[in-house]
PDB file of C-alpha atoms in Angstrom:
ATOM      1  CA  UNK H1228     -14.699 -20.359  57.533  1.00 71.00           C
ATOM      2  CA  UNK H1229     -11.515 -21.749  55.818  1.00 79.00           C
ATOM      3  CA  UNK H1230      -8.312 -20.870  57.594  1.00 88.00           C
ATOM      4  CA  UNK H1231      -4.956 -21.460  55.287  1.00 94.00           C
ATOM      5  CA  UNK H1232      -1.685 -21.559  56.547  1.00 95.00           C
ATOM      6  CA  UNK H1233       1.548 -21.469  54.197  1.00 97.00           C
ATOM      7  CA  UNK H1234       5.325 -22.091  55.734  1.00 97.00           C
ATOM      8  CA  UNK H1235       7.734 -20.857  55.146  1.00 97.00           C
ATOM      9  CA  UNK H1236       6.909 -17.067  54.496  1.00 96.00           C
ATOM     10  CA  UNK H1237      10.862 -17.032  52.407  1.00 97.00           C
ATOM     11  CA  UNK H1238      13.016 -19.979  50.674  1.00 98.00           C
ATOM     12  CA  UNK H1239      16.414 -19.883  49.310  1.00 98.00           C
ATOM     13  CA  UNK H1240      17.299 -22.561  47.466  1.00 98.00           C
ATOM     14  CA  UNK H1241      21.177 -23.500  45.243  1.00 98.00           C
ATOM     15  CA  UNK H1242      20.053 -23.872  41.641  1.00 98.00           C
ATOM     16  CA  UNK H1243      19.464 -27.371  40.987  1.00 98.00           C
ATOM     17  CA  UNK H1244      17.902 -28.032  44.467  1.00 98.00           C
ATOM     18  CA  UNK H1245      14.523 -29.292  45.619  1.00 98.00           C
ATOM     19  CA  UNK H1246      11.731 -26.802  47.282  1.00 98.00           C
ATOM     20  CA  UNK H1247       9.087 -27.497  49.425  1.00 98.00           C
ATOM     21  CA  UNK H1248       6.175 -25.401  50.320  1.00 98.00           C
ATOM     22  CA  UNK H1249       3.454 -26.685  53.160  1.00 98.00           C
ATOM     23  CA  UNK H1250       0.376 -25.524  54.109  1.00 98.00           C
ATOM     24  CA  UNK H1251      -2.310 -26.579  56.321  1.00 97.00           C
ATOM     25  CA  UNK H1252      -6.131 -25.356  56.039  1.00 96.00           C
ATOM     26  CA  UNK H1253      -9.077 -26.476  58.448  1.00 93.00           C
ATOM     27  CA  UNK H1254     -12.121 -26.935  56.643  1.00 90.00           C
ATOM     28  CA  UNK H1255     -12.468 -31.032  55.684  1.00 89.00           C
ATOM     29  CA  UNK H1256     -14.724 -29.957  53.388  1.00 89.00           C
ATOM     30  CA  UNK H1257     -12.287 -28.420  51.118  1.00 90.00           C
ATOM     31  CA  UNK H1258     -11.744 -30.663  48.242  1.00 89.00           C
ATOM     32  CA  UNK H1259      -9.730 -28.823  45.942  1.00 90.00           C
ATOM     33  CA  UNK H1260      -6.377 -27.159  46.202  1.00 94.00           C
ATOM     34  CA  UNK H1261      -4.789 -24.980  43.679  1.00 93.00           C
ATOM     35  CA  UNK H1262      -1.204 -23.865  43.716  1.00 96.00           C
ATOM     36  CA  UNK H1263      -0.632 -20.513  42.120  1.00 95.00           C
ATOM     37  CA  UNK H1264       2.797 -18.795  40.994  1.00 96.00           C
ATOM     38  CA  UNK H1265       3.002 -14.485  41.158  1.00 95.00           C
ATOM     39  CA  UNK H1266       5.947 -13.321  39.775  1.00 94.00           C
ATOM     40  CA  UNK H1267       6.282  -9.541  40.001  1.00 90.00           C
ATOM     41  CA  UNK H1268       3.880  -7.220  39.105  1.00 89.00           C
ATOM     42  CA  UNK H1269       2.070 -10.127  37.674  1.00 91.00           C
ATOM     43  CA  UNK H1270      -1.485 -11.994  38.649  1.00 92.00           C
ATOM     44  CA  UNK H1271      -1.193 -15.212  40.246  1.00 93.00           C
ATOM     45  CA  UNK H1272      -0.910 -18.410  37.322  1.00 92.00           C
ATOM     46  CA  UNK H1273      -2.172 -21.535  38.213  1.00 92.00           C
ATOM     47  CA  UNK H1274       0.242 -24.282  38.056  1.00 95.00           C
ATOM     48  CA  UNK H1275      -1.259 -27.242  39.488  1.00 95.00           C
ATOM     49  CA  UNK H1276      -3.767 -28.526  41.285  1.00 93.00           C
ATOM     50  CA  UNK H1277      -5.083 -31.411  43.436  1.00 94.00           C
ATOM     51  CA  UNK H1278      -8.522 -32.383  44.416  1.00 90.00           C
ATOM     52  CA  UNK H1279      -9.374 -34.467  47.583  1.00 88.00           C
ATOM     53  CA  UNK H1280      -9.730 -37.863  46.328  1.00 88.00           C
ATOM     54  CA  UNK H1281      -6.109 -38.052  45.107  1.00 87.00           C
ATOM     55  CA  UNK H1282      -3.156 -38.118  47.514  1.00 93.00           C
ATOM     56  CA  UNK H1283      -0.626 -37.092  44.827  1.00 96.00           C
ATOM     57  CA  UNK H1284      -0.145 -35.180  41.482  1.00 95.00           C
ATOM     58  CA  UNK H1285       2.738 -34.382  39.543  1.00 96.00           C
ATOM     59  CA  UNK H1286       3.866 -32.068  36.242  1.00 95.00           C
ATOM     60  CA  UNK H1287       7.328 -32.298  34.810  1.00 96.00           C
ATOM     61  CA  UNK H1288       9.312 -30.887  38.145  1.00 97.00           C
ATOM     62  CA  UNK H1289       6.553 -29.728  40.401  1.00 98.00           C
ATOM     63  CA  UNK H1290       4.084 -32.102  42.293  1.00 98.00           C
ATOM     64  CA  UNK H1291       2.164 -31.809  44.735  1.00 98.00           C
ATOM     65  CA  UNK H1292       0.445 -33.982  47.514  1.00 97.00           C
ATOM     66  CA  UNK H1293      -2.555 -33.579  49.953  1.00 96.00           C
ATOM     67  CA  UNK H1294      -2.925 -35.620  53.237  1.00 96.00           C
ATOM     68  CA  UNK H1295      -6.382 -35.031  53.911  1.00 93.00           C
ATOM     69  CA  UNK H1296      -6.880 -36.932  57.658  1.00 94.00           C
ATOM     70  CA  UNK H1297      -4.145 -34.360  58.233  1.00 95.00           C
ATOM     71  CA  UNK H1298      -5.263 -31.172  56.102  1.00 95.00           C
ATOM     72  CA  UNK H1299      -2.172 -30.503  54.911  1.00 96.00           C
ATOM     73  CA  UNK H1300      -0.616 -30.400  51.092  1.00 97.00           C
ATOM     74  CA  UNK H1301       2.754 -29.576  50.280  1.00 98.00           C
ATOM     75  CA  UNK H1302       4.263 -28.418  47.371  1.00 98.00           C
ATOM     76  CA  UNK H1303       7.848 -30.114  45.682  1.00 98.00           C
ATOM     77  CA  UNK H1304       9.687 -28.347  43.075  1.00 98.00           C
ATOM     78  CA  UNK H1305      13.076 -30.202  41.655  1.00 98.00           C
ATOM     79  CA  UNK H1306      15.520 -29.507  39.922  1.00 98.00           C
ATOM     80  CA  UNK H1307      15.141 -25.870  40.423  1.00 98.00           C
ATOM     81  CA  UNK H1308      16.025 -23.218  38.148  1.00 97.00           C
ATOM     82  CA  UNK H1309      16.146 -19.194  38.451  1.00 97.00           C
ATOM     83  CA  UNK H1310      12.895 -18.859  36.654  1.00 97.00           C
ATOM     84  CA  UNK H1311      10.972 -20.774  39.462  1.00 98.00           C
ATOM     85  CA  UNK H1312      12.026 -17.769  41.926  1.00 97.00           C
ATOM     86  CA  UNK H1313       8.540 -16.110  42.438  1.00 97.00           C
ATOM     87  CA  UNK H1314       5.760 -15.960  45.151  1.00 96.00           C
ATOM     88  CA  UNK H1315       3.781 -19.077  46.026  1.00 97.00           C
ATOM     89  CA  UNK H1316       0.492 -19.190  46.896  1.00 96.00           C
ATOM     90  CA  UNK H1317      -1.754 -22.229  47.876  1.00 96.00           C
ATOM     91  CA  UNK H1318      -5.606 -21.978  48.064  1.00 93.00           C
ATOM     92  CA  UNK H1319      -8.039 -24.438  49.474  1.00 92.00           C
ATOM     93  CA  UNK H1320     -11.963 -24.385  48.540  1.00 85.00           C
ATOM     94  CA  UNK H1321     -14.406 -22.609  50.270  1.00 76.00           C
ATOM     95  CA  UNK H1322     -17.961 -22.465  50.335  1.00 70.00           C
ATOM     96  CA  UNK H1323     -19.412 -21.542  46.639  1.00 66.00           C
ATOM     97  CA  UNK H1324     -16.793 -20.489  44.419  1.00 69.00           C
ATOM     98  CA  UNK H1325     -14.569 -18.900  47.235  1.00 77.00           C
ATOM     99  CA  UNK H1326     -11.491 -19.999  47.598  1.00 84.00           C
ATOM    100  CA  UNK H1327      -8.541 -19.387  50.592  1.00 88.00           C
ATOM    101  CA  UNK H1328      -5.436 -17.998  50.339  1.00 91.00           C
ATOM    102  CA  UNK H1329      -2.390 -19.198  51.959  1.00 94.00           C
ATOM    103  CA  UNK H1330       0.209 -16.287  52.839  1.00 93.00           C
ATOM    104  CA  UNK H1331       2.564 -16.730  49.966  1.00 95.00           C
ATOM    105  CA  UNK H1332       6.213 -18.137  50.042  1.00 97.00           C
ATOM    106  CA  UNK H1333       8.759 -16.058  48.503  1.00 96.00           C
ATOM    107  CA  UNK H1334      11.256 -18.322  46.545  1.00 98.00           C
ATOM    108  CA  UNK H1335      14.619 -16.880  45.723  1.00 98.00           C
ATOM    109  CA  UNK H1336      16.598 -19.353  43.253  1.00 98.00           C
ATOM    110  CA  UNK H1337      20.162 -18.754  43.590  1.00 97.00           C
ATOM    111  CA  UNK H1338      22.419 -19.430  40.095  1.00 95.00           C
TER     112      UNK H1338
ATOM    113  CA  UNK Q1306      -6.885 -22.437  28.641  1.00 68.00           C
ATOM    114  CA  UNK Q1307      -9.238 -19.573  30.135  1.00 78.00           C
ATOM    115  CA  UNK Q1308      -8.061 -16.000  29.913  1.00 88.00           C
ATOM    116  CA  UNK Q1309      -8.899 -13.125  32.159  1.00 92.00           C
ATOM    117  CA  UNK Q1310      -7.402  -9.731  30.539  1.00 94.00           C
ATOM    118  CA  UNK Q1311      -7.325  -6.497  32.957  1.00 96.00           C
ATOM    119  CA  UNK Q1312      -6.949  -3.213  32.668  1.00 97.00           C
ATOM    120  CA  UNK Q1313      -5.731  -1.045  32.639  1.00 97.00           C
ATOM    121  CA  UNK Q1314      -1.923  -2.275  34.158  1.00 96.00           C
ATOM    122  CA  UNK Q1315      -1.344   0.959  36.153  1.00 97.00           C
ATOM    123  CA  UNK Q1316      -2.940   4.098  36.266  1.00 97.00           C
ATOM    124  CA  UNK Q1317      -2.047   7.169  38.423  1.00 97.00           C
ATOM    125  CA  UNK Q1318      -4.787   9.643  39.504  1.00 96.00           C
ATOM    126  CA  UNK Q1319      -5.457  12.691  41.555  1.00 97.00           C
ATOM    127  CA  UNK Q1320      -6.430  12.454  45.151  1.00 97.00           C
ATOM    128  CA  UNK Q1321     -10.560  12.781  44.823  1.00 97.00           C
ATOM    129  CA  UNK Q1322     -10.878  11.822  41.204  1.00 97.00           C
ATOM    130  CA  UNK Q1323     -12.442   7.949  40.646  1.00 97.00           C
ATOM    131  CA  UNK Q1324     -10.308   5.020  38.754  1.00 97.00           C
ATOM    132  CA  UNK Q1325     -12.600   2.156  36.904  1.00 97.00           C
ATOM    133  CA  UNK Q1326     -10.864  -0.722  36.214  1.00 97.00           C
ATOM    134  CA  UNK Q1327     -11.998  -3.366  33.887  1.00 97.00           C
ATOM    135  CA  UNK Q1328     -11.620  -7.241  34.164  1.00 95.00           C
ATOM    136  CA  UNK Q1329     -12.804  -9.236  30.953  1.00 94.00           C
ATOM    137  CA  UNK Q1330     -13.409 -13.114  30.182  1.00 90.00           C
ATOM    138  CA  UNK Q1331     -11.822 -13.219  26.730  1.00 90.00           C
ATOM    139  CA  UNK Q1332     -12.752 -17.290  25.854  1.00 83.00           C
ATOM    140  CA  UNK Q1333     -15.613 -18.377  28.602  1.00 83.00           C
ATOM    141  CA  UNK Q1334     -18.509 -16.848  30.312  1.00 84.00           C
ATOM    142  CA  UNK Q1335     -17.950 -15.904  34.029  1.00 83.00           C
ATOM    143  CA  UNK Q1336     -20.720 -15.726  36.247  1.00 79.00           C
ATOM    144  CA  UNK Q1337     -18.826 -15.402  39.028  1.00 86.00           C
ATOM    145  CA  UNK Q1338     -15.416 -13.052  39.361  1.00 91.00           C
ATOM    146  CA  UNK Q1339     -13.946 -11.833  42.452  1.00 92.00           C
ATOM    147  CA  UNK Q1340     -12.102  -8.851  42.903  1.00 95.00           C
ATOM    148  CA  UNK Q1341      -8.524  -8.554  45.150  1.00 94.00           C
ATOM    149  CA  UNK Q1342      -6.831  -6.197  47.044  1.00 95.00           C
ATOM    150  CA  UNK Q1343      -2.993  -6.791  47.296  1.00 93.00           C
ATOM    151  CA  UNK Q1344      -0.560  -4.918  49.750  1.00 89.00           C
ATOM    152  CA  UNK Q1345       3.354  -5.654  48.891  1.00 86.00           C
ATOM    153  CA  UNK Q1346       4.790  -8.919  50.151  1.00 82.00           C
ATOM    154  CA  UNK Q1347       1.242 -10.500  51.177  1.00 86.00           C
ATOM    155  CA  UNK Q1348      -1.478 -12.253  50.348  1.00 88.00           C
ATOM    156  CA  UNK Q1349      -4.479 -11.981  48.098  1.00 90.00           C
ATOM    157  CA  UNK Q1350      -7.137 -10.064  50.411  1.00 90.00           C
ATOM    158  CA  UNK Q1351     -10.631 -10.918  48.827  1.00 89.00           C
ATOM    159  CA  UNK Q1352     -12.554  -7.603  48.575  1.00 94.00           C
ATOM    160  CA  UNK Q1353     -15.587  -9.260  47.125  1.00 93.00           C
ATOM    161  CA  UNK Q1354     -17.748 -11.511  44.361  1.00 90.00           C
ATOM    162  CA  UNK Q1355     -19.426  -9.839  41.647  1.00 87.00           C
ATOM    163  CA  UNK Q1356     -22.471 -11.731  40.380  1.00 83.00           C
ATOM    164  CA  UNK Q1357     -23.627 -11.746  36.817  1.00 81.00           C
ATOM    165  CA  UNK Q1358     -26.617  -9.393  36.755  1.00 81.00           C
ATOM    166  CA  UNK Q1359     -27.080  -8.516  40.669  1.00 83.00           C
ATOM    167  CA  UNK Q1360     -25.165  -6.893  43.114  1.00 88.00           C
ATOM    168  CA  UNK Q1361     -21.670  -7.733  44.380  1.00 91.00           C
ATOM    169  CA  UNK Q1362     -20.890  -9.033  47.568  1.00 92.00           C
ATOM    170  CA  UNK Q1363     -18.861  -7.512  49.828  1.00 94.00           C
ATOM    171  CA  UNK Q1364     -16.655  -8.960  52.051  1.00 91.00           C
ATOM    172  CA  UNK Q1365     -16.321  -7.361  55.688  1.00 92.00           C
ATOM    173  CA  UNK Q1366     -14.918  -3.888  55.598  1.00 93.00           C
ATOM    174  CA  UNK Q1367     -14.964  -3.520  52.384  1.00 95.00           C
ATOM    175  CA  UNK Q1368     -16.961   0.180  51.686  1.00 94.00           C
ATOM    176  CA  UNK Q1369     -19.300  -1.217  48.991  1.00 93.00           C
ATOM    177  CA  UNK Q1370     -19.873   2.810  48.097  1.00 95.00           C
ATOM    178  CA  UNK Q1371     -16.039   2.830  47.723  1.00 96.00           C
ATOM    179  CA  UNK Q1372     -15.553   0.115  45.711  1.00 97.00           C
ATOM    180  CA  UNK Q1373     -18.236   0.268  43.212  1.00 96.00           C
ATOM    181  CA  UNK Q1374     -18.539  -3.111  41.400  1.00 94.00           C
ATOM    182  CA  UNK Q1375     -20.979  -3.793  38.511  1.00 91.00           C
ATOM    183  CA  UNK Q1376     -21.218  -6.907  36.509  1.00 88.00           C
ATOM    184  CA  UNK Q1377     -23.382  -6.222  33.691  1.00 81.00           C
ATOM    185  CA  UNK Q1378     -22.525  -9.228  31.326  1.00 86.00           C
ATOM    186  CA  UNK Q1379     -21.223 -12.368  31.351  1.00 86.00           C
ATOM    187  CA  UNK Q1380     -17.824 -11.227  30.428  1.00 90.00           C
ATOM    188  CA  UNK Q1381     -17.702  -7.911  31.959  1.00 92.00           C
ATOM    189  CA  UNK Q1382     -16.765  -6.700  35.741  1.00 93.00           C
ATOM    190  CA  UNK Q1383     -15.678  -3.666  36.648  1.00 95.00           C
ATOM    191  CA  UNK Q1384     -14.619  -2.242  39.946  1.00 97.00           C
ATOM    192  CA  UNK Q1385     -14.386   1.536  40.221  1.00 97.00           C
ATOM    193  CA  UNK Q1386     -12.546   3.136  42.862  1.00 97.00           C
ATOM    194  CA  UNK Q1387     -14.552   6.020  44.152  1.00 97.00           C
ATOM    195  CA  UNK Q1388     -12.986   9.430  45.250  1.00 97.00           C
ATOM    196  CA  UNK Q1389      -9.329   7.899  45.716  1.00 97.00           C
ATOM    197  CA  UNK Q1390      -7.215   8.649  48.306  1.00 96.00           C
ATOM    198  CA  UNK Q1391      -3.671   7.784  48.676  1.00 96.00           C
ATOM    199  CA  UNK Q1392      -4.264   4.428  51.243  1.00 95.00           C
ATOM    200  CA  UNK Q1393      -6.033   3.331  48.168  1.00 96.00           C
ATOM    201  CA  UNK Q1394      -2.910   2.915  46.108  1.00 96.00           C
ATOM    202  CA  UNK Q1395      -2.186  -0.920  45.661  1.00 96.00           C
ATOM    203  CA  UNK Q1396      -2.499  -4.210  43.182  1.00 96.00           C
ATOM    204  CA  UNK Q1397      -5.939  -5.110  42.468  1.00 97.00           C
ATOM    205  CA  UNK Q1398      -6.309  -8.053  40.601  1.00 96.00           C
ATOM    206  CA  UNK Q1399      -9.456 -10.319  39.220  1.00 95.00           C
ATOM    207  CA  UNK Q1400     -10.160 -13.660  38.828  1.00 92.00           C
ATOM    208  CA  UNK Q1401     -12.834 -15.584  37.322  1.00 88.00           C
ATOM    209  CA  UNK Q1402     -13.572 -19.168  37.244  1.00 77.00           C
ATOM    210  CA  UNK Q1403     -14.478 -21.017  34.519  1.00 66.00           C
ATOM    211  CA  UNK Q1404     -17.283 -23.850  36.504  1.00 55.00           C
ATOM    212  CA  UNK Q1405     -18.196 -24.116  39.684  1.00 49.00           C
ATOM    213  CA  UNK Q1406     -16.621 -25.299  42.910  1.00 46.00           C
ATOM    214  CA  UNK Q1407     -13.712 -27.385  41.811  1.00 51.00           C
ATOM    215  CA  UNK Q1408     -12.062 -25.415  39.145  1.00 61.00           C
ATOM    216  CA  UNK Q1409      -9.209 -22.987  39.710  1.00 68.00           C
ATOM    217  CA  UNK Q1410      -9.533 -19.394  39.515  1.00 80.00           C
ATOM    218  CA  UNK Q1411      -8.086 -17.606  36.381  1.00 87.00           C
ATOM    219  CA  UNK Q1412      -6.193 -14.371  37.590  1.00 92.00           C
ATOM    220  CA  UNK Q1413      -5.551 -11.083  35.328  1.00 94.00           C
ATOM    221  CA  UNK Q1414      -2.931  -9.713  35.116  1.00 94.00           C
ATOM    222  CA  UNK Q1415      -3.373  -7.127  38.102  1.00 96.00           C
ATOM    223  CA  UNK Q1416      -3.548  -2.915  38.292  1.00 97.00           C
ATOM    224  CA  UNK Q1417      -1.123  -1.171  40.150  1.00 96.00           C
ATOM    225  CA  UNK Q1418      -2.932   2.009  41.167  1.00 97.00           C
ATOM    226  CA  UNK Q1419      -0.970   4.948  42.239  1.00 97.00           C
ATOM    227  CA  UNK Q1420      -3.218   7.581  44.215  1.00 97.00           C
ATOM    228  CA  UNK Q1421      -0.979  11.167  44.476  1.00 97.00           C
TER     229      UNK Q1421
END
């Protein structure tokens, strides 16, 4: 099956600073990768998403790109603010519905 | 956007005494949800997909006599958490998705469950 790595496991960033979140996964079939943000005691949101067939997406401050000959995607947040300090989680697509967890990044924000 | 509301948020029982916990599709029809078992500080551990009038599947090592799942409509799963023990206590959270493969997963909001 699917196998989803995430790096780094923590991030500090300086308010006002870029982020950037990688993860690998080693199914080529995968096609579609979510990003999802958990802040405490909360369920994971979705905040964006790529499929396969596009190398690069972007919302306000967060994008996010996939190199699939490489099976990696990455995600870049700018401009950050304290409010972006939560857990990260990227996902790939499985067989089915299933999808593949990363192992979250914990991002700390620091006014 | 699709919501998936959960409850209860946290619930404490007695050792031996069962906990259901309810995960509802408030604006689409889920055939599919999935139910989650999260430990503090990692990742989403997938316990196992509840079908839409037939039984759930379990993922491996998951006791399906533990973890009673039923998913009698299309907005409706439950997961009931038979004769709890503390090692039970964690975050269980749902998710449903709203099409198939190629759609994101909508989370609720999660239920801390406290076993004493």
């Amino acid at each position: 099956g699917e196998n989803v790595e995430q790096h780094p496991s923590t991030l500090s960033v300086q308010e006002g600073d870029s982020a950037v979140i990688k993860c690998t996964y080693s199914d080529s079939a995968s096609n579609y990768f979510p990003w999802y943000k958990q802040e405490l005691g909360k369920g994971p949101q979705l905040i964006i998403d790529i499929r396969s067939n596009v190398g690069e997406k972007k919302d306000q401050r967060i994008a996010v790109t996939l190199n699939k000959t490489a099976k990696h995607f990455s995600l870049h947040i700018t401009e950050t603010q304290p409010e972006d300090s939560a857990v990260y989680f990227c996902a790939a697509s499985g067989t089915g519905n299933q999808f593949y967890f990363g192992t979250g990044t914990s991002l700390t924000v620091i006014p | 956007g699709a919501v998936v509301s959960q409850h209860p948020s946290r619930v404490i029982c007695k050792s031996g005494t069962s906990v259901k916990i309810e995960c509802r599709s408030l604006d689409f029809q889920a055939t599919t949800m999935f139910w989650y078992r999260q430990f503090p500080k990692q990742s989403l551990m997938l316990m196992a997909t509840s079908n839409e009038g037939s039984k759930a599947t379990y993922e491996q090592g998951v006791e399906k006599d533990k973890f009673l799942i039923n998913h009698a409509s299309l907005t409706l799963s439950t997961l009931t958490v038979t004769s709890a023990h503390p090692e039970d206590s964690s975050f269980y959270i749902c998710s449903a998705t709203l099409t198939g493969q190629g759609s994101g997963y909508t989370f609720g909001s999660g239920t801390r469950l406290t076993v004493v």
